[in-house]
Short mmCIF file of C-alpha atoms and ligand atoms in Angstrom, two decimals:
data_model
loop_
_atom_site.label_atom_id
_atom_site.label_comp_id
_atom_site.label_asym_id
_atom_site.label_seq_id
_atom_site.Cartn_x
_atom_site.Cartn_y
_atom_site.Cartn_z
CA MET T 1 0.00 0.00 0.00
CA ASP T 2 3.07 2.25 -0.16
CA LYS T 3 3.24 3.00 -3.86
CA PHE T 4 0.59 4.03 -6.36
CA PHE T 5 0.92 3.80 -10.16
CA ILE T 6 -1.41 6.44 -11.54
CA LYS T 7 -2.38 6.89 -15.18
CA GLY T 8 -3.11 10.56 -15.70
CA ASN T 9 -5.04 12.81 -18.04
CA LYS T 10 -8.37 12.03 -16.39
CA ASN T 11 -11.55 13.99 -15.84
CA LEU T 12 -12.99 13.05 -12.46
CA ASN T 13 -16.78 12.80 -12.45
CA GLY T 14 -19.51 11.20 -10.36
CA HIS T 15 -20.68 10.71 -6.81
CA VAL T 16 -18.65 10.14 -3.65
CA THR T 17 -19.74 9.45 -0.06
CA ILE T 18 -17.83 11.38 2.56
CA SER T 19 -16.63 9.56 5.70
CA GLY T 20 -16.72 10.74 9.31
CA SER T 21 -14.26 13.40 10.43
CA LYS T 22 -10.91 12.01 11.55
CA ASN T 23 -10.12 15.14 13.54
CA ALA T 24 -13.38 14.86 15.51
CA ALA T 25 -13.21 11.07 15.94
CA LEU T 26 -9.71 10.99 17.48
CA PRO T 27 -10.35 13.27 20.50
CA ILE T 28 -13.84 11.86 21.02
CA LEU T 29 -12.40 8.34 21.27
CA PHE T 30 -9.88 9.49 23.88
CA MET T 31 -12.62 11.22 25.88
CA SER T 32 -14.31 7.86 26.45
CA ILE T 33 -11.75 7.50 29.28
CA LEU T 34 -13.75 10.16 31.17
CA THR T 35 -16.68 7.78 31.77
CA LYS T 36 -17.15 4.20 32.96
CA LYS T 37 -20.37 3.65 31.00
CA ILE T 38 -20.90 2.24 27.51
CA ILE T 39 -20.42 4.58 24.55
CA LYS T 40 -21.63 3.95 21.00
CA ILE T 41 -20.16 5.97 18.15
CA ASN T 42 -21.49 6.13 14.59
CA ASN T 43 -19.70 7.31 11.44
CA ILE T 44 -16.19 6.51 12.67
CA PRO T 45 -13.87 6.76 9.65
CA ASN T 46 -11.95 3.63 8.73
CA VAL T 47 -8.46 5.16 8.83
CA ILE T 48 -5.19 4.18 10.45
CA ASP T 49 -5.06 7.05 12.96
CA VAL T 50 -8.40 5.84 14.37
CA ASP T 51 -7.05 2.26 14.53
CA ILE T 52 -4.09 3.53 16.53
CA VAL T 53 -6.34 5.32 19.06
CA ILE T 54 -8.45 2.15 19.38
CA LYS T 55 -5.26 0.16 20.02
CA ILE T 56 -4.20 2.69 22.68
CA LEU T 57 -7.61 2.44 24.39
CA LYS T 58 -7.48 -1.37 24.29
CA ASN T 59 -3.97 -1.28 25.73
CA LEU T 60 -5.27 0.88 28.57
CA GLY T 61 -7.87 -1.82 29.27
CA ALA T 62 -11.01 -0.66 27.40
CA LYS T 63 -13.23 -3.28 25.77
CA ILE T 64 -14.06 -2.30 22.21
CA LYS T 65 -16.29 -3.90 19.58
CA GLN T 66 -15.89 -2.50 16.11
CA LYS T 67 -18.83 -3.13 13.79
CA LYS T 68 -20.72 -0.47 11.84
CA ILE T 69 -21.09 1.24 15.19
CA LEU T 70 -18.12 1.37 17.56
CA TYR T 71 -18.92 0.14 21.10
CA ILE T 72 -16.58 1.20 23.88
CA ASP T 73 -16.75 -0.14 27.41
CA PRO T 74 -14.25 2.06 29.29
CA SER T 75 -15.10 0.65 32.74
CA SER T 76 -12.14 -1.74 32.66
CA ILE T 77 -9.47 0.86 31.87
CA ASN T 78 -6.74 0.29 34.45
CA ASN T 79 -3.51 1.60 32.94
CA PHE T 80 -2.32 5.23 32.89
CA SER T 81 0.80 4.77 30.77
CA PRO T 82 0.13 3.96 27.10
CA PRO T 83 3.02 2.37 25.16
CA TYR T 84 5.60 4.41 23.26
CA ASN T 85 5.23 2.50 19.97
CA LEU T 86 1.59 3.66 19.67
CA ILE T 87 1.80 7.15 21.18
CA LYS T 88 4.70 8.18 18.93
CA LYS T 89 2.66 7.46 15.79
CA ILE T 90 0.08 10.25 16.08
CA ARG T 91 0.02 13.83 17.22
CA ALA T 92 -3.50 13.25 18.55
CA SER T 93 -2.14 11.10 21.38
CA ILE T 94 -1.55 14.25 23.45
CA TRP T 95 -5.34 14.13 24.02
CA VAL T 96 -4.98 11.02 26.19
CA LEU T 97 -3.24 13.10 28.86
CA ALA T 98 -6.13 15.09 30.41
CA PRO T 99 -8.59 12.14 30.47
CA LEU T 100 -5.99 9.88 32.15
CA LEU T 101 -5.20 12.58 34.72
CA THR T 102 -8.92 12.98 35.43
CA ARG T 103 -9.41 9.26 35.87
CA PHE T 104 -6.25 8.23 37.72
CA GLY T 105 -4.78 11.46 39.12
CA LYS T 106 -1.60 10.57 37.26
CA ALA T 107 -0.37 9.83 33.75
CA LYS T 108 2.84 9.08 31.96
CA ILE T 109 2.95 9.55 28.21
CA PHE T 110 5.72 9.81 25.65
CA LEU T 111 5.82 12.96 23.54
CA PRO T 112 3.45 12.45 20.61
CA GLY T 113 4.44 12.08 16.95
CA GLY T 114 2.26 12.75 13.92
CA CYS T 115 2.43 14.47 10.57
CA ASN T 116 5.71 15.97 9.50
CA ILE T 117 4.52 19.54 8.87
CA GLY T 118 7.11 21.58 10.74
CA THR T 119 7.40 22.28 14.45
CA ARG T 120 4.33 21.29 16.42
CA PRO T 121 4.79 22.33 20.04
CA ILE T 122 2.54 21.21 22.92
CA ASP T 123 3.31 24.07 25.33
CA LEU T 124 -0.27 25.38 25.28
CA HIS T 125 -1.63 21.96 26.29
CA ILE T 126 0.86 21.64 29.14
CA HIS T 127 0.48 25.21 30.48
CA SER T 128 -3.32 24.98 30.43
CA LEU T 129 -3.30 21.71 32.38
CA ILE T 130 -0.90 23.25 34.93
CA LYS T 131 -3.24 26.24 35.24
CA LEU T 132 -6.11 23.84 35.96
CA GLY T 133 -4.12 22.23 38.79
CA ALA T 134 -1.88 19.53 37.28
CA LYS T 135 1.81 19.09 38.13
CA ILE T 136 3.78 18.27 35.00
CA HIS T 137 7.41 17.71 34.16
CA LEU T 138 9.14 16.53 31.02
CA GLU T 139 12.05 14.09 31.17
CA ASP T 140 13.64 11.88 28.50
CA ASN T 141 10.92 12.59 25.90
CA CYS T 142 8.25 11.66 28.42
CA ILE T 143 5.50 13.69 30.12
CA TYR T 144 5.01 12.87 33.81
CA ALA T 145 1.80 14.40 35.17
CA SER T 146 -0.18 14.23 38.39
CA ILE T 147 -3.03 16.04 40.12
CA THR T 148 -4.40 15.97 43.64
CA GLY T 149 -8.18 15.63 43.57
CA ARG T 150 -10.10 17.12 40.64
CA PHE T 151 -8.97 19.74 38.13
CA LYS T 152 -9.95 23.24 39.33
CA GLY T 153 -11.99 25.41 36.94
CA LYS T 154 -10.22 28.60 35.78
CA TYR T 155 -10.43 31.43 33.25
CA ILE T 156 -7.96 30.63 30.47
CA PHE T 157 -7.12 33.09 27.73
CA MET T 158 -5.49 31.30 24.78
CA GLU T 159 -2.54 33.43 23.67
CA LYS T 160 -2.66 31.59 20.37
CA ILE T 161 -5.76 29.94 18.92
CA SER T 162 -5.14 26.19 19.07
CA VAL T 163 -7.55 23.41 18.16
CA GLY T 164 -5.52 20.86 20.05
CA ALA T 165 -5.13 22.88 23.26
CA THR T 166 -8.83 23.88 23.26
CA ILE T 167 -9.67 20.16 23.14
CA THR T 168 -7.25 19.36 25.98
CA ILE T 169 -8.83 22.05 28.18
CA MET T 170 -12.35 20.87 27.35
CA SER T 171 -11.56 17.34 28.43
CA ALA T 172 -9.84 18.48 31.65
CA ALA T 173 -12.63 20.93 32.55
CA THR T 174 -15.56 18.55 31.99
CA LEU T 175 -15.17 16.83 35.38
CA ALA T 176 -13.36 19.73 37.09
CA GLN T 177 -14.44 21.54 40.22
CA GLY T 178 -16.22 24.77 39.22
CA LEU T 179 -16.37 26.80 36.02
CA THR T 180 -13.73 26.91 33.29
CA ILE T 181 -13.86 29.63 30.65
CA ILE T 182 -11.78 29.22 27.50
CA ASP T 183 -11.35 32.64 25.95
CA ASN T 184 -10.05 33.00 22.39
CA ALA T 185 -10.97 29.34 21.90
CA ALA T 186 -10.73 27.51 18.58
CA GLN T 187 -14.12 27.54 16.81
CA GLU T 188 -13.69 24.56 14.47
CA PRO T 189 -16.73 22.31 13.79
CA GLU T 190 -14.76 19.47 15.43
CA ILE T 191 -14.79 21.48 18.71
CA VAL T 192 -18.59 21.76 18.46
CA ASP T 193 -18.85 18.02 17.79
CA ILE T 194 -16.75 17.25 20.86
CA ALA T 195 -18.91 19.54 23.02
CA ASN T 196 -22.06 17.85 21.69
CA PHE T 197 -20.57 14.44 22.47
CA LEU T 198 -19.58 15.41 26.03
CA ASN T 199 -22.97 17.06 26.65
CA THR T 200 -24.68 13.84 25.52
CA LEU T 201 -22.74 12.12 28.31
CA GLY T 202 -23.95 14.71 30.84
CA ALA T 203 -21.29 17.45 30.61
CA ASN T 204 -22.30 21.11 30.85
CA ILE T 205 -20.55 22.91 27.98
CA THR T 206 -21.90 26.03 26.28
CA GLY T 207 -20.48 28.39 23.69
CA ALA T 208 -18.58 25.81 21.58
CA GLY T 209 -18.25 27.20 18.07
CA SER T 210 -17.74 30.73 19.45
CA LYS T 211 -14.60 32.35 20.89
CA LYS T 212 -15.73 31.76 24.46
CA ILE T 213 -16.47 28.27 25.75
CA LEU T 214 -17.95 27.84 29.24
CA ILE T 215 -17.56 24.49 30.96
CA LYS T 216 -19.28 23.92 34.30
CA GLY T 217 -17.62 20.87 35.84
CA VAL T 218 -19.91 17.93 36.64
CA LEU T 219 -19.29 15.05 39.04
CA LYS T 220 -19.49 12.21 36.56
CA LEU T 221 -20.45 11.28 33.03
CA LYS T 222 -22.87 8.62 31.86
CA GLY T 223 -22.85 6.59 28.62
CA GLY T 224 -24.44 7.60 25.33
CA THR T 225 -24.58 7.46 21.54
CA HIS T 226 -23.00 9.96 19.19
CA ARG T 227 -22.61 10.40 15.44
CA ILE T 228 -19.31 11.92 14.22
CA ILE T 229 -19.66 14.90 11.84
CA PRO T 230 -18.63 14.49 8.18
CA ASP T 231 -14.99 15.13 7.26
CA ARG T 232 -14.83 18.66 5.85
CA ILE T 233 -11.25 18.24 4.64
CA GLU T 234 -12.07 15.04 2.75
CA THR T 235 -15.02 16.89 1.20
CA GLY T 236 -12.80 19.81 0.21
CA THR T 237 -10.24 17.44 -1.28
CA PHE T 238 -12.83 15.80 -3.57
CA LEU T 239 -14.18 19.21 -4.61
CA VAL T 240 -10.65 20.22 -5.60
CA ALA T 241 -10.40 16.91 -7.50
CA ALA T 242 -13.34 18.04 -9.63
CA ALA T 243 -11.94 21.55 -10.07
CA ILE T 244 -8.43 20.52 -11.19
CA SER T 245 -9.73 17.86 -13.61
CA LYS T 246 -12.40 20.17 -15.11
CA GLY T 247 -14.89 17.57 -13.88
CA ASN T 248 -18.13 17.32 -11.97
CA ILE T 249 -18.30 15.65 -8.55
CA VAL T 250 -21.12 15.41 -6.01
CA CYS T 251 -20.04 14.85 -2.38
CA HIS T 252 -22.75 13.13 -0.32
CA GLN T 253 -23.25 12.84 3.45
CA THR T 254 -21.33 16.02 4.08
CA GLU T 255 -22.05 19.33 5.88
CA PRO T 256 -21.90 22.32 3.50
CA LYS T 257 -22.02 24.79 6.43
CA HIS T 258 -18.55 23.61 7.52
CA LEU T 259 -16.96 24.49 4.18
CA LYS T 260 -17.98 28.12 3.67
CA SER T 261 -14.47 29.56 3.23
CA VAL T 262 -13.43 26.71 0.92
CA LEU T 263 -16.58 26.99 -1.22
CA LYS T 264 -16.14 30.76 -1.50
CA LYS T 265 -12.65 30.26 -2.97
CA LEU T 266 -13.75 27.44 -5.29
CA SER T 267 -16.57 29.60 -6.59
CA ARG T 268 -14.10 32.47 -7.17
CA SER T 269 -11.94 30.06 -9.17
CA GLY T 270 -14.82 29.75 -11.64
CA ALA T 271 -16.43 26.53 -10.37
CA ASN T 272 -20.21 26.15 -10.40
CA ILE T 273 -21.29 25.02 -6.96
CA TYR T 274 -24.65 23.61 -5.93
CA ILE T 275 -25.57 22.86 -2.34
CA GLY T 276 -28.22 20.69 -0.67
CA LYS T 277 -28.84 19.81 2.97
CA ASP T 278 -26.08 17.20 3.07
CA TRP T 279 -24.45 17.34 -0.35
CA ILE T 280 -22.26 19.64 -2.44
CA LYS T 281 -21.79 19.46 -6.20
CA LEU T 282 -18.91 21.12 -8.01
CA ASP T 283 -19.18 21.36 -11.80
CA MET T 284 -16.23 22.87 -13.70
CA ARG T 285 -17.99 22.43 -17.06
CA GLY T 286 -14.67 21.63 -18.75
CA LYS T 287 -13.19 25.06 -17.99
CA GLN T 288 -9.71 25.87 -16.69
CA PRO T 289 -9.97 27.40 -13.17
CA ARG T 290 -8.71 30.90 -12.30
CA SER T 291 -5.94 31.25 -9.73
CA LEU T 292 -6.64 32.51 -6.22
CA ASN T 293 -5.00 34.45 -3.42
CA ILE T 294 -5.47 32.63 -0.11
CA CYS T 295 -4.42 33.11 3.49
CA THR T 296 -5.04 30.26 5.92
CA GLY T 297 -6.40 31.02 9.38
CA PRO T 298 -8.23 29.48 12.31
CA TYR T 299 -11.88 28.56 11.60
CA PRO T 300 -13.97 30.17 10.12
CA GLY T 301 -10.87 31.12 8.12
CA PHE T 302 -9.44 29.02 5.30
CA PRO T 303 -8.15 25.67 6.68
CA THR T 304 -4.42 24.97 6.64
CA ASP T 305 -5.38 21.34 5.90
CA MET T 306 -6.58 22.51 2.44
CA GLN T 307 -3.41 24.48 1.69
CA THR T 308 -1.64 21.81 -0.38
CA GLN T 309 -4.71 20.91 -2.45
CA PHE T 310 -5.26 24.57 -3.35
CA ALA T 311 -1.58 24.95 -4.27
CA LEU T 312 -2.24 22.27 -6.90
CA LEU T 313 -5.39 24.09 -7.99
CA ASN T 314 -3.43 27.36 -8.33
CA THR T 315 -0.69 25.57 -10.28
CA ILE T 316 -2.99 24.46 -13.09
CA SER T 317 -5.12 27.65 -12.98
CA LYS T 318 -5.08 30.69 -15.26
CA GLY T 319 -2.86 33.46 -13.87
CA VAL T 320 -0.67 33.74 -10.80
CA GLY T 321 -1.93 32.92 -7.29
CA SER T 322 -0.44 33.02 -3.83
CA ILE T 323 -1.08 31.11 -0.61
CA THR T 324 0.10 32.22 2.81
CA ASP T 325 -0.05 29.71 5.67
CA THR T 326 -0.33 31.48 9.02
CA ILE T 327 -0.91 28.28 11.04
CA PHE T 328 1.97 25.98 10.12
CA LYS T 329 4.61 28.24 8.65
CA ASN T 330 6.71 25.74 6.76
CA ARG T 331 4.14 23.32 5.49
CA PHE T 332 5.69 23.41 2.00
CA LYS T 333 7.72 20.20 1.77
CA TYR T 334 5.43 19.00 -1.03
CA VAL T 335 6.36 21.92 -3.31
CA ALA T 336 9.55 20.16 -4.45
CA GLU T 337 7.44 17.17 -5.54
CA LEU T 338 5.00 19.31 -7.54
CA ILE T 339 7.98 21.04 -9.17
CA LYS T 340 9.19 17.59 -10.32
CA MET T 341 5.87 17.35 -12.18
CA GLY T 342 6.52 20.65 -13.92
CA ALA T 343 4.82 23.08 -11.50
CA LYS T 344 6.29 26.57 -11.26
CA ILE T 345 6.11 27.48 -7.57
CA LYS T 346 8.24 29.89 -5.53
CA ILE T 347 8.46 29.83 -1.74
CA ASN T 348 9.05 33.01 0.21
CA GLU T 349 8.90 32.45 3.98
CA ASN T 350 5.32 31.30 4.69
CA THR T 351 3.98 32.24 1.26
CA ILE T 352 4.04 30.32 -2.00
CA THR T 353 3.36 31.78 -5.42
CA CYS T 354 2.12 29.48 -8.17
CA TYR T 355 2.57 30.37 -11.85
CA GLU T 356 0.17 28.92 -14.42
CA THR T 357 1.19 25.39 -15.52
CA PRO T 358 -1.98 23.95 -17.12
CA ILE T 359 -0.30 20.63 -18.01
CA LEU T 360 1.68 18.64 -15.45
CA SER T 361 4.02 15.84 -16.49
CA SER T 362 4.46 12.38 -14.96
CA SER T 363 7.21 11.81 -12.41
CA ASN T 364 8.32 9.73 -9.44
CA VAL T 365 7.13 11.65 -6.37
CA PHE T 366 7.25 11.12 -2.59
CA CYS T 367 4.58 11.94 -0.01
CA THR T 368 5.76 13.51 3.24
CA ASP T 369 2.46 13.80 5.12
CA LEU T 370 -1.26 13.16 4.88
CA ARG T 371 -2.47 16.18 2.90
CA THR T 372 0.59 16.13 0.63
CA ALA T 373 -0.23 12.53 -0.22
CA ALA T 374 -3.78 13.45 -1.27
CA THR T 375 -2.47 16.36 -3.34
CA LEU T 376 0.18 14.33 -5.17
CA VAL T 377 -2.34 11.60 -5.97
CA LEU T 378 -4.70 14.23 -7.43
CA ALA T 379 -1.84 15.83 -9.37
CA ALA T 380 -0.98 12.42 -10.83
CA CYS T 381 -4.60 11.88 -11.91
CA ILE T 382 -4.43 14.92 -14.22
CA ALA T 383 -0.77 14.75 -15.30
CA GLN T 384 0.34 13.42 -18.69
CA GLY T 385 1.53 9.79 -18.53
CA ILE T 386 2.05 7.47 -15.57
CA THR T 387 3.16 8.91 -12.24
CA ILE T 388 4.56 6.84 -9.41
CA VAL T 389 3.48 8.21 -6.04
CA ASN T 390 5.63 6.78 -3.21
CA HIS T 391 5.04 6.64 0.56
CA THR T 392 1.27 6.60 0.14
CA HIS T 393 0.99 5.02 3.61
CA HIS T 394 0.45 8.61 4.79
CA LEU T 395 -2.85 8.62 2.91
CA ILE T 396 -4.51 5.81 4.85
CA ARG T 397 -3.80 7.68 8.08
CA GLY T 398 -6.63 10.07 7.32
CA TYR T 399 -8.54 9.31 4.11
CA GLU T 400 -10.85 6.31 4.03
CA SER T 401 -10.45 4.27 0.78
CA PHE T 402 -9.11 7.32 -1.07
CA HIS T 403 -7.86 5.45 -4.14
CA LYS T 404 -11.06 3.38 -4.38
CA LYS T 405 -13.24 6.48 -4.16
CA LEU T 406 -11.11 8.20 -6.85
CA ASN T 407 -11.16 5.13 -9.13
CA LYS T 408 -14.97 5.19 -8.96
CA LEU T 409 -14.79 8.81 -10.15
CA GLY T 410 -12.74 7.80 -13.20
CA ALA T 411 -9.17 7.75 -11.90
CA ASP T 412 -6.80 4.90 -12.81
CA ILE T 413 -4.84 4.15 -9.64
CA LYS T 414 -3.08 0.84 -9.09
CA ILE T 415 -1.48 -0.13 -5.80
CA VAL T 416 1.94 -1.74 -5.94
C1 LIG Q 1 -5.27 20.34 14.44
C2 LIG Q 1 -5.59 19.31 13.38
C3 LIG Q 1 -4.84 19.59 12.12
C4 LIG Q 1 -5.05 21.02 11.68
C5 LIG Q 1 -4.82 22.00 12.83
C6 LIG Q 1 -5.18 23.44 12.48
C7 LIG Q 1 -6.09 17.18 14.47
C8 LIG Q 1 -5.59 15.81 14.76
N1 LIG Q 1 -5.22 17.99 13.85
O1 LIG Q 1 -3.89 20.21 14.71
O2 LIG Q 1 -5.27 18.69 11.13
O3 LIG Q 1 -4.14 21.29 10.65
O4 LIG Q 1 -5.60 21.62 13.96
O5 LIG Q 1 -6.49 23.54 12.07
O6 LIG Q 1 -7.21 17.55 14.76
N2 LIG Q 1 0.62 25.53 18.81
C9 LIG Q 1 1.53 25.93 19.75
N3 LIG Q 1 1.54 25.29 20.96
C10 LIG Q 1 0.66 24.27 21.26
C11 LIG Q 1 -0.27 23.88 20.27
C12 LIG Q 1 -0.27 24.52 19.05
O7 LIG Q 1 2.32 26.83 19.52
O8 LIG Q 1 0.73 23.74 22.37
C13 LIG Q 1 0.61 26.20 17.49
C14 LIG Q 1 0.90 25.23 16.34
O9 LIG Q 1 2.27 25.07 16.10
C15 LIG Q 1 0.20 25.92 15.19
C16 LIG Q 1 -1.01 26.58 15.86
O10 LIG Q 1 -0.70 26.69 17.25
O11 LIG Q 1 1.03 26.93 14.64
C17 LIG Q 1 -2.30 25.80 15.70
O12 LIG Q 1 -2.14 24.50 16.19
P1 LIG Q 1 -3.38 23.62 16.59
O13 LIG Q 1 -4.64 24.35 16.21
O14 LIG Q 1 -3.25 23.18 18.00
O15 LIG Q 1 -3.26 22.39 15.63
P2 LIG Q 1 -3.26 20.87 16.00
O16 LIG Q 1 -4.21 20.60 17.14
O17 LIG Q 1 -1.86 20.39 16.09
#
């Protein structure tokens, strides 16, 4: 599954069903540690990062049945130190820390790994937990944490908007003593989904989706059933697939409201966009797109996770377009790979400028992270000739059956 042979020059057309959001599923799975009652979760995406979290939970002692619905019985969790070989694989594993501290009063975790997209510090997570009452020290790549009694509710102003740290605070504050206020909180749809999940279990969280989240600590959580929101980044990726191939794709089981900034840009690029309650259609009507100027930002801004796909869109578009990434400032490792395919892209600090290259050529390219992998596969689908895309294992970390979904839309992708 590590190498794709892709025949290019394709128009991508048809219907695709969007999976559940990876970035909502991962923290929600970890938050099951906060209760001892049964949890049922629908719409869990079948991706490797989710498998890793499930393995971590099983290692901690949870009983899990994975059918169409995921059943978690967290009552038997009895370990507060998940193994290094699992923790190191995903950045999301930092979210095990606050639930373990809540449950056991102590936790030991190795520093998390994850996508190679530049420096990804965890200082905001650590400082927030200390503010809420935890004692934490780092030694030999390991986080040692403890707390006496419950977390204590506090007012926390986030110096920098962070999805990850907002999630950490939410999970620590849910069973804390008193009120926690997160000011300048991340407003991503995944944050709202997490709040909805925790409230279903009996938490008292208001304001998720705005800049100020209020969490009144409760004594315990019960069980419950939750459905994960659709993956907005997967949706955006398939819409770009239609735009770059001058095709027509309908994404089903998605949430158009979560993609406003992306749809605005796609429409400006010349795409015809139609929206229903849970579907989005993008029809390029055979036209070459126009290039865009984009600046990524925290939600409701343009998502950094769509930066690489739009760089490809700008590359094949009419004119010159620029993208500035304000979230991860050197998320441009993929540029060298697109250049191998003929793209004309210049990097200047955290901005890239793409010069019109309507026809890409085949090459032998290497994926360095999840979104890069999706972008290079899409580039190969429209390039002339056969492209070999290497290190596609990154793809299955976050996209469910990506190559199968693309092949159904008219791509010709073979796994080697
Ligand atoms: C999450 C998403 C990722 C997305 C990102 C931004 C998951 C698994 N990952 O990542 O797909 O690209 O949000 O939408 O959901 N920062 C610090 N200190 C910290 C934490 C973050 O300085 O302790 C910085 C980061 O380096 C970055 C910015 O804050 O520059 C935003 O990071 P954050 O929103 O936390 O992203 P992640 O949670 O890592």
